[in-house]
CSV table of C-alpha atoms and ligand atoms in Angstrom, one decimal:
chain,number,residue,atom,x,y,z
A,1,MET,CA,47.5,52.4,-20.9
A,2,ALA,CA,46.1,49.8,-22.0
A,3,GLU,CA,46.9,46.5,-21.5
A,4,LEU,CA,49.1,44.1,-24.0
A,5,ILE,CA,46.2,42.0,-25.7
A,6,GLY,CA,47.3,38.6,-26.9
A,7,ALA,CA,50.5,38.4,-28.2
A,8,SER,CA,50.6,36.7,-32.0
A,9,PRO,CA,52.2,32.7,-31.8
A,10,SER,CA,55.3,33.0,-33.7
A,11,LYS,CA,55.0,29.3,-35.0
A,12,ALA,CA,58.4,29.6,-36.9
A,13,ARG,CA,59.6,30.1,-33.2
A,14,THR,CA,58.4,26.7,-32.1
A,15,GLY,CA,60.5,25.0,-34.8
A,16,GLY,CA,57.5,23.8,-36.8
A,17,TRP,CA,55.8,25.0,-40.1
A,18,PRO,CA,52.6,27.2,-39.2
A,19,SER,CA,49.8,24.3,-39.5
A,20,ARG,CA,46.8,27.0,-40.9
A,21,PRO,CA,47.6,30.6,-42.2
A,22,LEU,CA,46.1,33.0,-39.9
A,23,LEU,CA,44.0,35.9,-41.3
A,24,GLY,CA,45.0,39.6,-40.5
A,25,VAL,CA,42.1,41.6,-41.1
A,26,ASN,CA,42.8,45.4,-42.0
A,27,VAL,CA,40.0,47.7,-41.3
A,28,ASP,CA,41.6,50.9,-42.6
A,29,HIS,CA,39.1,51.3,-45.5
A,30,ILE,CA,36.0,51.2,-43.3
A,31,ALA,CA,37.7,54.2,-41.5
A,32,THR,CA,37.8,55.5,-45.1
A,33,LEU,CA,33.7,55.2,-45.7
A,34,ARG,CA,33.8,57.4,-42.6
A,35,GLN,CA,36.2,59.9,-43.4
A,36,ALA,CA,34.5,60.7,-46.4
A,37,ARG,CA,31.9,62.2,-44.9
A,38,GLY,CA,33.4,62.9,-41.3
A,39,THR,CA,30.4,61.1,-39.5
A,40,ARG,CA,31.0,59.1,-36.4
A,41,PHE,CA,29.8,55.6,-38.7
A,42,PRO,CA,30.5,53.5,-39.9
A,43,ASP,CA,33.0,52.3,-37.1
A,44,PRO,CA,36.1,50.8,-37.9
A,45,VAL,CA,36.6,49.5,-34.7
A,46,GLN,CA,33.0,47.9,-34.7
A,47,ALA,CA,33.9,46.3,-37.9
A,48,ALA,CA,37.0,45.2,-35.9
A,49,LEU,CA,34.9,43.6,-33.3
A,50,LEU,CA,32.7,41.4,-35.9
A,51,ALA,CA,35.5,40.6,-38.2
A,52,GLU,CA,37.1,38.7,-35.2
A,53,GLN,CA,33.3,36.8,-34.7
A,54,ALA,CA,33.5,35.8,-38.3
A,55,GLY,CA,37.1,34.2,-38.3
A,56,ALA,CA,39.5,37.0,-38.3
A,57,ASP,CA,42.4,35.9,-35.5
A,58,GLY,CA,44.1,39.7,-35.5
A,59,ILE,CA,43.0,43.4,-36.6
A,60,THR,CA,45.3,45.9,-38.4
A,61,MET,CA,45.0,49.1,-38.7
A,62,HIS,CA,47.6,51.8,-40.2
A,63,LEU,CA,47.8,55.5,-38.4
A,64,ARG,CA,49.0,57.3,-41.6
A,65,GLU,CA,50.7,60.5,-40.6
A,66,ASP,CA,48.1,62.1,-42.6
A,67,ARG,CA,45.5,60.1,-40.8
A,68,ARG,CA,43.6,59.7,-44.1
A,69,HIS,CA,41.2,57.2,-42.6
A,70,ILE,CA,42.1,55.2,-39.0
A,71,GLN,CA,42.6,58.2,-36.5
A,72,ASP,CA,44.4,58.3,-32.9
A,73,ARG,CA,40.8,56.9,-31.2
A,74,ASP,CA,40.7,53.9,-33.8
A,75,ILE,CA,43.8,53.0,-32.1
A,76,GLU,CA,43.4,53.6,-28.5
A,77,ARG,CA,39.8,51.8,-28.8
A,78,ALA,CA,41.0,49.0,-30.4
A,79,ALA,CA,43.5,48.4,-27.9
A,80,ASP,CA,41.0,48.4,-25.4
A,81,MET,CA,38.3,46.3,-27.2
A,82,LEU,CA,39.7,43.5,-28.9
A,83,ASN,CA,39.7,40.4,-28.4
A,84,THR,CA,42.4,39.1,-31.0
A,85,ARG,CA,45.7,41.0,-31.0
A,86,LEU,CA,46.0,44.4,-32.8
A,87,ASN,CA,49.2,45.1,-35.3
A,88,LEU,CA,49.8,49.1,-35.4
A,89,GLU,CA,50.7,49.4,-39.1
A,90,MET,CA,52.9,52.7,-38.6
A,91,ALA,CA,55.8,54.6,-40.4
A,92,VAL,CA,59.2,54.8,-38.4
A,93,VAL,CA,58.9,58.1,-37.1
A,94,GLU,CA,58.9,59.7,-33.6
A,95,GLU,CA,55.2,60.3,-33.5
A,96,MET,CA,53.9,57.1,-34.1
A,97,ILE,CA,56.8,55.2,-32.0
A,98,ALA,CA,55.7,57.4,-29.5
A,99,LEU,CA,52.3,56.2,-29.7
A,100,ALA,CA,52.9,52.9,-29.9
A,101,GLU,CA,55.3,53.2,-26.9
A,102,ARG,CA,52.1,54.4,-25.2
A,103,ILE,CA,49.4,51.9,-26.2
A,104,ARG,CA,51.4,49.3,-26.8
A,105,PRO,CA,49.9,47.1,-29.4
A,106,ALA,CA,50.5,43.8,-29.6
A,107,ASN,CA,51.7,43.8,-32.9
A,108,VAL,CA,53.5,46.9,-35.1
A,109,CYS,CA,54.6,46.5,-38.4
A,110,LEU,CA,56.9,49.1,-39.7
A,111,VAL,CA,55.9,50.3,-43.4
A,112,PRO,CA,57.4,52.8,-45.6
A,113,GLU,CA,55.3,56.4,-45.9
A,114,LYS,CA,54.6,58.9,-49.1
A,115,ARG,CA,52.4,61.4,-47.9
A,116,ALA,CA,51.3,61.5,-52.0
A,117,GLU,CA,51.1,57.8,-52.3
A,118,LEU,CA,47.9,56.4,-52.7
A,119,THR,CA,48.5,53.2,-50.9
A,120,THR,CA,51.8,51.7,-49.7
A,121,GLU,CA,53.8,51.3,-53.0
A,122,GLY,CA,57.1,48.8,-51.9
A,123,GLY,CA,58.8,47.8,-48.7
A,124,LEU,CA,60.8,49.5,-46.1
A,125,ASP,CA,64.3,50.0,-47.1
A,126,VAL,CA,66.1,48.2,-44.3
A,127,VAL,CA,69.4,47.9,-45.9
A,128,ALA,CA,69.3,52.1,-46.1
A,129,ASN,CA,68.4,52.9,-42.9
A,130,ARG,CA,69.4,49.9,-40.2
A,131,ASP,CA,70.3,51.7,-37.5
A,132,ARG,CA,67.2,53.9,-37.4
A,133,ILE,CA,65.2,50.9,-37.8
A,134,ALA,CA,67.2,48.7,-35.4
A,135,ALA,CA,66.6,51.7,-32.8
A,136,ALA,CA,62.7,51.3,-33.6
A,137,CYS,CA,62.7,47.8,-32.4
A,138,ARG,CA,64.6,47.7,-29.6
A,139,ARG,CA,62.5,50.7,-28.5
A,140,LEU,CA,59.2,48.5,-29.4
A,141,LYS,CA,60.7,45.3,-28.1
A,142,ALA,CA,60.6,46.9,-24.7
A,143,ALA,CA,57.4,48.3,-25.2
A,144,GLY,CA,56.1,44.6,-25.4
A,145,CYS,CA,55.2,45.0,-29.2
A,146,GLU,CA,56.3,42.2,-31.8
A,147,VAL,CA,57.8,44.0,-34.3
A,148,SER,CA,57.6,43.2,-38.1
A,149,LEU,CA,59.0,45.1,-41.4
A,150,PHE,CA,57.2,45.3,-44.5
A,151,ILE,CA,59.6,45.1,-46.6
A,152,ASP,CA,59.9,43.4,-50.2
A,153,PRO,CA,60.7,39.9,-50.8
A,154,ASP,CA,64.3,40.6,-51.2
A,155,PRO,CA,67.4,38.4,-49.9
A,156,ASP,CA,69.2,41.8,-48.5
A,157,GLN,CA,66.2,42.8,-47.3
A,158,ILE,CA,65.3,39.7,-45.1
A,159,ARG,CA,69.6,39.5,-44.4
A,160,ALA,CA,68.9,43.2,-43.1
A,161,ALA,CA,65.7,42.8,-40.7
A,162,LEU,CA,67.3,40.0,-39.4
A,163,GLU,CA,70.1,42.5,-38.2
A,164,VAL,CA,68.0,45.2,-37.4
A,165,GLY,CA,66.8,42.3,-34.7
A,166,ALA,CA,62.9,42.2,-35.9
A,167,PRO,CA,61.4,39.0,-35.3
A,168,VAL,CA,58.9,39.3,-38.1
A,169,VAL,CA,58.7,39.9,-41.5
A,170,GLU,CA,56.0,40.5,-43.9
A,171,LEU,CA,56.5,40.2,-47.4
A,172,HIS,CA,55.2,42.6,-49.9
A,173,THR,CA,53.0,41.3,-52.5
A,174,GLY,CA,51.9,43.7,-54.6
A,175,ALA,CA,54.2,43.1,-57.3
A,176,TRP,CA,52.8,40.8,-57.9
A,177,VAL,CA,49.3,41.1,-57.6
A,178,GLU,CA,49.7,43.9,-60.1
A,179,ALA,CA,52.4,41.5,-62.6
A,180,SER,CA,51.0,40.9,-66.1
A,181,ARG,CA,50.0,37.4,-66.9
A,182,GLU,CA,53.5,37.4,-68.3
A,183,HIS,CA,55.8,37.8,-65.0
A,184,ALA,CA,53.4,37.2,-62.3
A,185,PRO,CA,55.1,33.7,-62.1
A,186,VAL,CA,58.2,34.8,-61.6
A,187,ALA,CA,56.7,37.5,-59.5
A,188,PHE,CA,55.3,34.9,-57.1
A,189,GLU,CA,58.6,32.3,-56.9
A,190,ARG,CA,60.5,35.5,-55.7
A,191,ILE,CA,57.6,35.6,-52.7
A,192,ALA,CA,58.1,32.1,-52.1
A,193,ALA,CA,61.4,31.5,-52.3
A,194,ALA,CA,61.8,34.7,-50.2
A,195,GLY,CA,59.5,33.5,-47.3
A,196,GLU,CA,61.6,29.9,-47.5
A,197,MET,CA,64.6,31.8,-46.9
A,198,ALA,CA,63.1,33.8,-43.9
A,199,PHE,CA,61.8,30.8,-42.5
A,200,GLU,CA,64.8,28.9,-42.7
A,201,MET,CA,66.5,31.7,-41.0
A,202,GLY,CA,63.6,31.9,-37.9
A,203,LEU,CA,61.9,34.4,-38.8
A,204,VAL,CA,58.1,34.8,-38.7
A,205,VAL,CA,56.8,35.2,-42.1
A,206,ASN,CA,53.7,37.1,-43.4
A,207,ALA,CA,52.5,38.6,-45.7
A,208,GLY,CA,49.7,41.3,-47.5
A,209,HIS,CA,48.9,44.3,-50.0
A,210,GLY,CA,46.1,43.8,-52.8
A,211,LEU,CA,45.5,40.0,-51.6
A,212,HIS,CA,41.8,39.2,-53.1
A,213,TYR,CA,39.4,36.3,-53.5
A,214,HIS,CA,41.3,35.2,-56.3
A,215,ASN,CA,44.7,35.4,-55.8
A,216,VAL,CA,45.4,34.4,-52.3
A,217,GLU,CA,45.1,30.9,-52.5
A,218,ALA,CA,48.0,30.9,-54.3
A,219,VAL,CA,50.0,32.4,-50.5
A,220,ALA,CA,47.7,30.6,-48.5
A,221,ALA,CA,49.3,27.3,-49.7
A,222,LEU,CA,52.9,28.5,-49.4
A,223,ALA,CA,53.9,26.6,-45.6
A,224,TRP,CA,56.6,29.1,-44.1
A,225,CYS,CA,53.2,31.4,-44.4
A,226,ASN,CA,52.1,32.6,-40.9
A,227,GLU,CA,49.4,35.3,-41.7
A,228,LEU,CA,48.5,37.1,-44.5
A,229,ASN,CA,47.0,40.7,-43.5
A,230,ILE,CA,44.2,41.5,-46.2
A,231,GLY,CA,41.6,45.1,-46.5
A,232,HIS,CA,40.8,46.3,-49.4
A,233,ALA,CA,39.3,42.9,-50.4
A,234,ILE,CA,37.5,42.5,-47.8
A,235,VAL,CA,36.3,45.5,-47.3
A,236,ALA,CA,35.6,45.5,-50.9
A,237,ARG,CA,33.5,42.6,-51.0
A,238,ALA,CA,31.3,43.4,-47.7
A,239,ALA,CA,30.0,46.5,-49.5
A,240,PHE,CA,28.0,43.6,-51.3
A,241,SER,CA,27.8,40.9,-49.1
A,242,GLY,CA,28.5,42.0,-45.6
A,243,LEU,CA,31.6,41.9,-43.4
A,244,ALA,CA,31.3,38.8,-41.7
A,245,GLU,CA,30.5,36.3,-45.0
A,246,ALA,CA,33.7,38.7,-46.1
A,247,VAL,CA,36.1,37.3,-43.5
A,248,ALA,CA,34.6,34.0,-43.1
A,249,GLU,CA,35.1,33.6,-46.9
A,250,MET,CA,38.5,34.8,-47.0
A,251,LYS,CA,39.3,32.4,-44.2
A,252,ARG,CA,38.1,29.6,-45.6
A,253,LEU,CA,39.8,29.8,-48.6
A,254,MET,CA,43.2,30.2,-46.6
A,255,VAL,CA,42.9,27.6,-44.8
A,256,GLY,CA,41.3,25.2,-47.5
A,257,ALA,CA,44.3,26.2,-49.9
A,258,ARG,CA,46.6,24.8,-46.9
A,259,ASP,CA,45.1,21.7,-46.3
A,260,SER,CA,45.0,21.2,-49.8
A,261,ALA,CA,48.9,21.7,-50.5
A,262,ARG,CA,49.5,19.5,-47.1
A,263,LEU,CA,47.4,16.4,-49.0
A,264,GLN,CA,49.1,16.9,-52.3
A,265,ARG,CA,52.8,16.6,-50.5
A,266,ALA,CA,51.5,13.6,-49.2
A,267,ALA,CA,50.3,11.8,-52.1
A,268,ARG,CA,53.3,13.1,-53.9
A,269,LEU,CA,55.4,11.2,-51.6
A,270,ALA,CA,53.1,8.2,-50.1
A,271,GLY,CA,53.7,7.8,-54.1
A,272,GLY,CA,57.4,8.3,-53.1
A,273,ASP,CA,60.4,7.9,-56.6
A,274,SER,CA,62.8,5.4,-57.9
A,275,ARG,CA,64.7,6.1,-54.7
A,276,GLY,CA,61.5,5.2,-52.4
A,277,THR,CA,61.9,8.7,-51.0
A,278,ALA,CA,60.5,11.9,-52.5
A,279,ASP,CA,63.3,14.5,-52.6
A,280,VAL,CA,62.0,17.2,-50.4
A,281,THR,CA,64.6,19.5,-51.4
A,282,THR,CA,64.0,19.9,-55.1
A,283,ASP,CA,60.1,19.5,-56.0
A,284,ASP,CA,57.5,22.4,-55.8
A,285,THR,CA,57.3,22.5,-52.0
A,286,HIS,CA,60.1,24.7,-52.1
A,287,GLY,CA,62.0,22.5,-49.5
A,288,GLN,CA,59.0,21.8,-47.3
A,289,PRO,CA,58.5,19.1,-45.6
A,290,LEU,CA,54.8,17.5,-44.3
B,301,DXP,C1,51.5,48.0,-46.0
B,301,DXP,C2,50.4,47.6,-46.3
B,301,DXP,O1,50.3,47.5,-47.9
B,301,DXP,C3,48.7,48.3,-45.9
B,301,DXP,O2,48.6,47.4,-45.3
B,301,DXP,C4,48.9,49.2,-45.9
B,301,DXP,O3,48.1,49.9,-44.8
B,301,DXP,C5,48.4,50.1,-47.3
B,301,DXP,O4,47.5,51.4,-47.1
B,301,DXP,P1,46.5,51.7,-47.2
B,301,DXP,O5,45.2,51.2,-46.1
B,301,DXP,O6,46.3,52.9,-46.6
B,301,DXP,O7,46.1,51.1,-48.3
B,302,LIG,N1,49.8,45.1,-45.3
B,302,LIG,C1,48.8,44.4,-46.1
B,302,LIG,C2,47.5,45.0,-45.3
B,302,LIG,O1,47.4,45.2,-44.0
B,302,LIG,C3,46.3,45.0,-46.4
B,302,LIG,O2,46.6,45.1,-47.5
B,302,LIG,P1,45.4,45.8,-48.4
B,302,LIG,O3,44.6,44.0,-48.7
B,302,LIG,O4,44.4,46.4,-47.8
B,302,LIG,O5,46.2,46.0,-49.6
């Protein structure tokens, strides 16, 4: 049985805002390229080790029921070889829960799956599946896995996540990423507000899906953001500039965005206002202290 590897540092539970957003690199689509020909290469575990060297804080692998890309062997090898931590994405089904109990990855992210989908289309409906998800959370926690729920940025889903005992949520950013220019601001505000609500309720808050080099900074700047899981855009960039550069550049953008946001908040507060103290509960920092 693979030893449990490095658990995710859940900064929310230590009381402070996450100092810098962590980068989880999803290597699914390295495996997509391999499965295209049924070869042994490119190897997603080799990619994961390279990504770690380039700055990834964790590795995400989505073991789908149809095994279209990541295979069971990839999960087993990654659990034994990674130096950071494995985040296993999986559906809430017995086959996957039993596999996670056997392999014991540091993190498990429960995601919805439809066989016909091109990629994940929406968040997990925790509200409609409380008992089933709560039972899965209990089993996975007993196996030593830190459970996150991949949910839409919806207050009802956040409250349900807390009720079923998940310590972490990952907010689905797809609706914002795919929104028209007209609707994007509202979609982004929905993510920002949902993340703040989840953080204030004591959850660790991650985000992901469809993030790339031209939209990542907006999410990385949000002070509640503990980790971003990013895959497709990094693998696409790697095809032209190599995986190490693709990972390093994504991490640079994320850290730079958070540092810049923090400096802007400090400058605003240093500028003060008529009362001499900035009202951090109403400005655009979403009530986030420095
Ligand atoms: C849940 C999510 O948005 C992704 O992590 C997921 O892995 C997408 O599925 P594919 O990787 O199969 O596109
Ligand atoms: N949970 C999101 C993830 O792991 C990667 O999603 P994407 O960047 O491949 O869309």
